[in-house]
Amino acid sequence: MSNSEQNSAERPAVRYVTIDENNLGQRIDNFLVTFLKGVPKGKIYNLLRKGEIRVNKKRTKPDYRLQIEDVVRIAPIVIAPESEKPTLSDRLKNEIESRIVYEDKGLIVINKPSGLAVHGGSGLSFGLVEVVRQMRPLEKFIELVHRLDRDTSGLIMVAKKRAVLKELHTALREKEGVQKTYLALVYGSWPKRKLQVNAPLLKNELKSGERVVKVHTDGKESLTRFKLVRQFEGYSLVECEPVTGRTHQIRVHTLHAGYPIVGDEKYSPIESLKETKALGFKRLCLHATRLDIMLNGERMLFEAPIEKEWQTLMNEKLISAFP
């Protein structure tokens, strides 16, 4: 075989994938991340932008939702061989195992610790979903249902079946069947009458690659409901229910209201951060405390209290405004 023949044989060919019910309604970018394992997400967006990946012979945007019988054309892509899976300590796996709130054949609900990303990427070799895949090596399907910021703790759902993932994604998209409730400790005295923030959010990416979100008229409609839980001198514990699910939504809406979240390195004033670090608050004080979902016609309610260390700091370092 000549060199040209050999190179031709090694060169990847155009691939055509016909969509069936397993991927019905899935975003094309999320489908490609799974299908093209090893290809960075940034490259996938670039391929979509250039038209090297098409649906039914037409260019498509990353948020297009796949339909049955759609034909996805994928131009030849050289995929780097998958690097070896990161070696995860038994200690980490045992900790995540101890944080499982619920598990059945199709769903796992985990009380994620602050500081652990939900997935690898952006310089991280692993995240929660990679840990779960190593904890459950016999499961063929392990995917995140939704996301939490790296520094946000609390309840997160991981699907073990595509049917469960699809049902919950539909519920999240239609804002019916999944209700998420968070607790946030904020700077300032949150007014009892402040029950919601309705402000459009626009996502920006800085040259460094860091994502920053701000309230802007060109942004996407965003609504968060709030309820004052406890008042301290100079601080408030508030319950937050995001009606929409935008990136950094609660963090930016509390900032927009004038009450940024304690420990928020991205959106809180530096002087405020110094003050609370001196008190011992060394994390983002945002916690996904409750999940109320409908799955297979059954209502399921999960709860996780805020971390003991955070609770102790509030009780010992902050002065209640109404003893």
Coordinates of C-alpha atoms in Angstrom, one line a residue:
M1 CA 0.0 0.0 0.0
S2 CA 1.4 3.4 -1.0
N3 CA 1.7 6.2 1.5
S4 CA -1.2 8.1 -0.1
E5 CA -3.4 4.9 0.1
Q6 CA -2.4 4.4 3.7
N7 CA -3.1 8.0 4.6
S8 CA -6.5 7.7 2.8
A9 CA -7.3 4.6 4.8
E10 CA -6.5 6.3 8.1
R11 CA -8.4 9.5 7.3
P12 CA -11.7 9.6 9.0
A13 CA -14.8 9.6 6.7
V14 CA -17.9 11.7 6.8
R15 CA -20.4 10.2 9.2
Y16 CA -24.2 10.2 9.0
V17 CA -26.3 9.6 12.1
T18 CA -30.1 9.1 11.9
I19 CA -31.8 10.2 15.1
D20 CA -34.2 7.8 16.9
E21 CA -36.4 8.1 20.0
N22 CA -33.3 7.8 22.3
N23 CA -32.2 11.3 21.3
L24 CA -35.5 13.0 20.6
G25 CA -35.6 16.5 22.0
Q26 CA -31.9 16.6 22.9
R27 CA -29.8 19.7 22.0
I28 CA -27.5 19.1 19.1
D29 CA -24.5 20.4 21.1
N30 CA -25.1 18.0 24.0
F31 CA -25.7 15.1 21.6
L32 CA -22.3 15.8 19.9
V33 CA -20.4 16.1 23.2
T34 CA -21.5 12.5 24.0
F35 CA -21.2 11.2 20.4
L36 CA -17.8 12.8 19.7
K37 CA -16.0 11.8 22.9
G38 CA -12.6 13.4 23.2
V39 CA -13.5 16.4 21.1
P40 CA -13.5 19.7 23.2
K41 CA -16.8 21.5 23.4
G42 CA -15.3 24.6 21.9
K43 CA -14.3 22.7 18.8
I44 CA -17.8 21.3 18.5
Y45 CA -19.3 24.8 18.5
N46 CA -16.7 25.9 16.0
L47 CA -17.6 22.9 13.7
L48 CA -21.3 23.9 14.0
R49 CA -20.5 27.5 13.2
K50 CA -18.5 26.6 10.1
G51 CA -21.3 24.2 8.9
E52 CA -19.1 21.1 9.1
I53 CA -21.8 19.5 11.2
R54 CA -25.3 19.8 9.6
V55 CA -28.8 18.5 10.2
N56 CA -30.8 17.5 7.2
K57 CA -28.1 19.1 5.0
K58 CA -28.6 22.5 6.7
R59 CA -26.5 24.5 9.0
T60 CA -27.8 24.4 12.6
K61 CA -27.3 26.3 15.8
P62 CA -26.1 24.6 19.1
D63 CA -29.5 24.9 20.8
Y64 CA -31.4 23.0 18.0
R65 CA -33.4 20.1 19.5
L66 CA -33.2 16.9 17.5
Q67 CA -36.2 15.2 16.0
I68 CA -36.8 11.6 15.0
E69 CA -35.4 10.8 11.5
D70 CA -33.1 13.9 11.5
V71 CA -29.9 13.1 9.7
V72 CA -26.8 14.6 11.3
R73 CA -23.9 14.9 8.9
I74 CA -20.5 15.0 10.7
A75 CA -17.5 16.1 8.6
P76 CA -14.3 14.1 9.1
I77 CA -12.8 14.9 12.5
V78 CA -9.5 13.6 13.8
I79 CA -10.3 12.6 17.4
A80 CA -7.4 12.4 19.8
P81 CA -7.3 9.1 21.7
E82 CA -9.1 9.3 25.0
S83 CA -6.6 9.9 27.8
E84 CA -6.6 7.4 30.7
K85 CA -9.3 8.0 33.2
P86 CA -8.1 10.0 36.2
T87 CA -7.4 8.0 39.2
L88 CA -9.9 9.0 41.9
S89 CA -9.2 8.3 45.5
D90 CA -11.3 5.9 47.5
R91 CA -11.8 8.7 50.0
L92 CA -13.5 10.9 47.4
K93 CA -15.6 8.1 46.1
N94 CA -16.6 7.1 49.7
E95 CA -17.5 10.7 50.4
I96 CA -19.8 11.0 47.3
E97 CA -21.3 7.6 48.2
S98 CA -22.1 8.9 51.7
R99 CA -23.8 11.9 50.1
I100 CA -26.3 9.9 48.0
V101 CA -29.7 11.0 49.1
Y102 CA -31.6 8.7 46.8
E103 CA -30.9 6.0 44.2
D104 CA -33.1 3.7 42.1
K105 CA -32.7 2.0 38.7
G106 CA -33.0 5.3 36.8
L107 CA -31.9 8.2 39.1
I108 CA -29.4 9.2 41.7
V109 CA -29.8 12.3 43.8
I110 CA -26.6 13.5 45.5
N111 CA -25.9 16.3 48.0
K112 CA -22.8 17.7 46.2
P113 CA -20.1 19.3 48.3
S114 CA -19.0 22.9 47.6
G115 CA -15.8 23.0 45.6
L116 CA -16.4 20.0 43.4
A117 CA -17.3 20.7 39.8
V118 CA -20.1 18.7 38.2
H119 CA -18.0 17.6 35.3
G120 CA -14.4 17.7 34.0
G121 CA -13.1 20.3 31.6
S122 CA -11.6 23.8 31.7
G123 CA -8.4 22.4 33.3
L124 CA -10.3 19.9 35.5
S125 CA -9.6 16.3 34.9
F126 CA -12.8 15.2 36.6
G127 CA -16.0 16.3 38.2
L128 CA -19.0 14.7 40.0
V129 CA -20.3 12.9 37.0
E130 CA -16.9 11.2 36.4
V131 CA -16.7 10.2 40.0
V132 CA -20.2 8.6 39.7
R133 CA -19.2 6.8 36.5
Q134 CA -16.2 5.2 38.4
M135 CA -18.5 4.4 41.4
R136 CA -21.0 2.6 39.1
P137 CA -18.8 1.0 36.4
L138 CA -21.5 -1.5 35.4
E139 CA -24.0 1.3 34.5
K140 CA -24.0 2.0 30.7
F141 CA -25.6 5.4 31.0
I142 CA -24.6 8.1 33.6
E143 CA -25.5 11.7 32.7
L144 CA -26.1 14.9 34.6
V145 CA -29.8 16.0 34.5
H146 CA -28.9 19.6 35.4
R147 CA -25.9 21.6 36.8
L148 CA -24.7 23.4 39.9
D149 CA -21.8 25.9 40.0
R150 CA -18.6 24.4 41.3
D151 CA -18.8 26.3 44.6
T152 CA -22.6 25.8 45.1
S153 CA -23.4 22.8 47.3
G154 CA -26.6 20.7 47.5
L155 CA -28.9 18.5 45.6
I156 CA -28.2 17.5 42.0
M157 CA -29.8 14.8 39.9
V158 CA -27.8 12.2 37.8
A159 CA -29.7 10.0 35.4
K160 CA -28.9 6.3 34.9
K161 CA -31.4 5.9 32.0
R162 CA -31.9 8.1 29.0
A163 CA -35.7 7.9 29.4
V164 CA -35.3 9.5 32.9
L165 CA -33.0 12.1 31.5
K166 CA -35.5 13.0 28.7
E167 CA -38.5 13.2 31.1
L168 CA -36.6 15.5 33.5
H169 CA -35.2 17.6 30.7
T170 CA -38.7 18.1 29.4
A171 CA -39.9 19.1 32.9
L172 CA -37.1 21.6 33.3
R173 CA -37.7 23.0 29.8
E174 CA -41.4 23.4 30.3
K175 CA -40.9 24.7 33.9
E176 CA -43.4 22.1 35.2
G177 CA -42.5 19.0 37.2
V178 CA -39.2 20.1 38.7
Q179 CA -39.0 22.7 41.5
K180 CA -35.6 23.6 42.9
T181 CA -35.2 25.6 46.1
Y182 CA -31.9 27.1 47.4
L183 CA -30.7 28.8 50.6
A184 CA -28.4 31.8 50.3
L185 CA -26.7 33.8 53.0
V186 CA -26.5 37.4 51.6
Y187 CA -24.9 40.7 52.7
G188 CA -27.4 43.2 54.0
S189 CA -30.9 43.2 55.4
W190 CA -33.2 41.6 52.8
P191 CA -36.6 43.2 52.9
K192 CA -39.5 40.9 53.8
R193 CA -41.5 42.4 50.9
K194 CA -38.9 41.6 48.3
L195 CA -40.5 38.5 46.9
Q196 CA -38.9 38.3 43.4
V197 CA -36.4 39.6 41.0
N198 CA -37.4 39.7 37.3
A199 CA -34.4 40.9 35.3
P200 CA -33.0 39.7 32.0
L201 CA -29.6 38.1 32.1
L202 CA -26.8 38.3 29.5
K203 CA -23.9 35.9 29.5
N204 CA -20.4 37.2 28.6
E205 CA -17.1 35.4 28.1
L206 CA -14.0 37.4 29.0
K207 CA -10.7 37.0 27.1
S208 CA -9.5 34.8 29.9
G209 CA -12.4 32.4 29.2
E210 CA -14.1 33.3 32.4
R211 CA -17.9 33.5 32.2
V212 CA -19.6 36.6 33.7
V213 CA -23.3 37.2 33.7
K214 CA -25.0 40.6 34.1
V215 CA -28.5 42.1 34.0
H216 CA -29.0 43.6 30.5
T217 CA -32.0 44.5 28.3
D218 CA -30.5 42.2 25.6
G219 CA -30.4 39.3 28.0
K220 CA -32.8 36.3 28.4
E221 CA -35.9 36.6 30.5
S222 CA -35.0 35.5 34.1
L223 CA -37.2 35.2 37.2
T224 CA -36.2 34.2 40.8
R225 CA -38.6 34.1 43.7
F226 CA -37.3 34.9 47.2
K227 CA -38.4 34.5 50.8
L228 CA -36.7 35.9 53.9
V229 CA -35.9 33.0 56.3
R230 CA -33.7 34.6 59.0
Q231 CA -32.4 38.1 59.7
F232 CA -29.0 38.8 61.2
E233 CA -27.3 42.2 61.8
G234 CA -25.9 43.0 58.4
Y235 CA -26.8 39.6 56.8
S236 CA -29.9 37.6 55.7
L237 CA -30.6 34.0 55.0
V238 CA -33.0 33.8 52.1
E239 CA -34.8 31.1 50.3
C240 CA -34.5 31.3 46.5
E241 CA -36.6 29.6 43.8
P242 CA -35.3 30.0 40.3
V243 CA -38.3 29.9 37.9
T244 CA -36.0 30.1 34.9
G245 CA -32.6 28.3 34.8
R246 CA -30.0 30.8 33.6
T247 CA -26.2 30.6 34.4
H248 CA -25.4 32.2 37.8
Q249 CA -29.1 33.3 38.0
I250 CA -29.5 33.5 41.8
R251 CA -26.0 35.0 42.2
V252 CA -26.7 37.8 39.8
H253 CA -30.3 38.4 40.9
T254 CA -29.3 38.8 44.5
L255 CA -26.5 41.2 43.4
H256 CA -29.0 43.2 41.3
A257 CA -31.3 43.5 44.3
G258 CA -28.4 44.9 46.3
Y259 CA -27.7 41.8 48.4
P260 CA -24.8 39.8 46.9
I261 CA -24.1 36.3 48.3
V262 CA -21.6 35.8 51.1
G263 CA -18.3 34.3 49.7
D264 CA -19.1 35.0 46.0
E265 CA -15.6 35.6 44.6
K266 CA -17.1 36.7 41.3
Y267 CA -20.0 39.0 42.2
S268 CA -19.4 40.2 45.8
P269 CA -17.4 43.4 46.8
I270 CA -13.8 42.7 47.9
E271 CA -14.2 44.4 51.3
S272 CA -17.3 42.3 52.1
L273 CA -15.4 39.1 51.1
K274 CA -12.5 40.1 53.5
E275 CA -15.0 40.7 56.3
T276 CA -16.7 37.3 56.0
K277 CA -13.5 35.4 55.4
A278 CA -12.2 36.9 58.7
L279 CA -15.4 35.4 60.3
G280 CA -14.6 32.0 58.9
F281 CA -16.9 31.9 55.8
K282 CA -14.5 30.5 53.2
R283 CA -17.1 29.3 50.6
L284 CA -19.9 30.5 48.5
C285 CA -22.9 30.4 50.8
L286 CA -25.4 29.1 48.2
H287 CA -27.0 25.6 48.8
A288 CA -29.6 23.6 46.8
T289 CA -31.6 22.5 49.7
R290 CA -34.8 21.0 48.2
L291 CA -35.9 19.2 45.0
D292 CA -39.6 18.6 44.3
I293 CA -40.0 16.5 41.1
M294 CA -42.6 14.5 39.3
L295 CA -41.2 11.3 37.7
N296 CA -43.2 8.5 36.1
G297 CA -46.3 10.0 37.6
E298 CA -44.9 10.0 41.1
R299 CA -44.1 13.0 43.2
M300 CA -40.7 12.8 44.9
L301 CA -39.4 15.3 47.4
F302 CA -35.7 15.4 48.5
E303 CA -34.1 17.7 51.1
A304 CA -30.6 18.4 52.3
P305 CA -29.9 20.9 55.1
I306 CA -27.0 23.4 54.8
E307 CA -23.6 22.1 55.9
K308 CA -22.9 21.9 59.7
E309 CA -19.9 24.2 59.4
W310 CA -22.0 26.9 57.7
Q311 CA -24.8 26.6 60.2
T312 CA -22.4 26.8 63.1
L313 CA -20.7 29.9 61.7
M314 CA -24.1 31.6 61.3
N315 CA -25.1 30.7 64.9
E316 CA -21.8 31.7 66.5
K317 CA -20.4 34.5 64.4
L318 CA -23.6 36.4 63.3
I319 CA -25.9 38.3 65.6
S320 CA -29.6 37.6 65.1
A321 CA -31.5 40.8 64.4
F322 CA -34.6 39.4 66.2
P323 CA -33.4 37.3 69.2

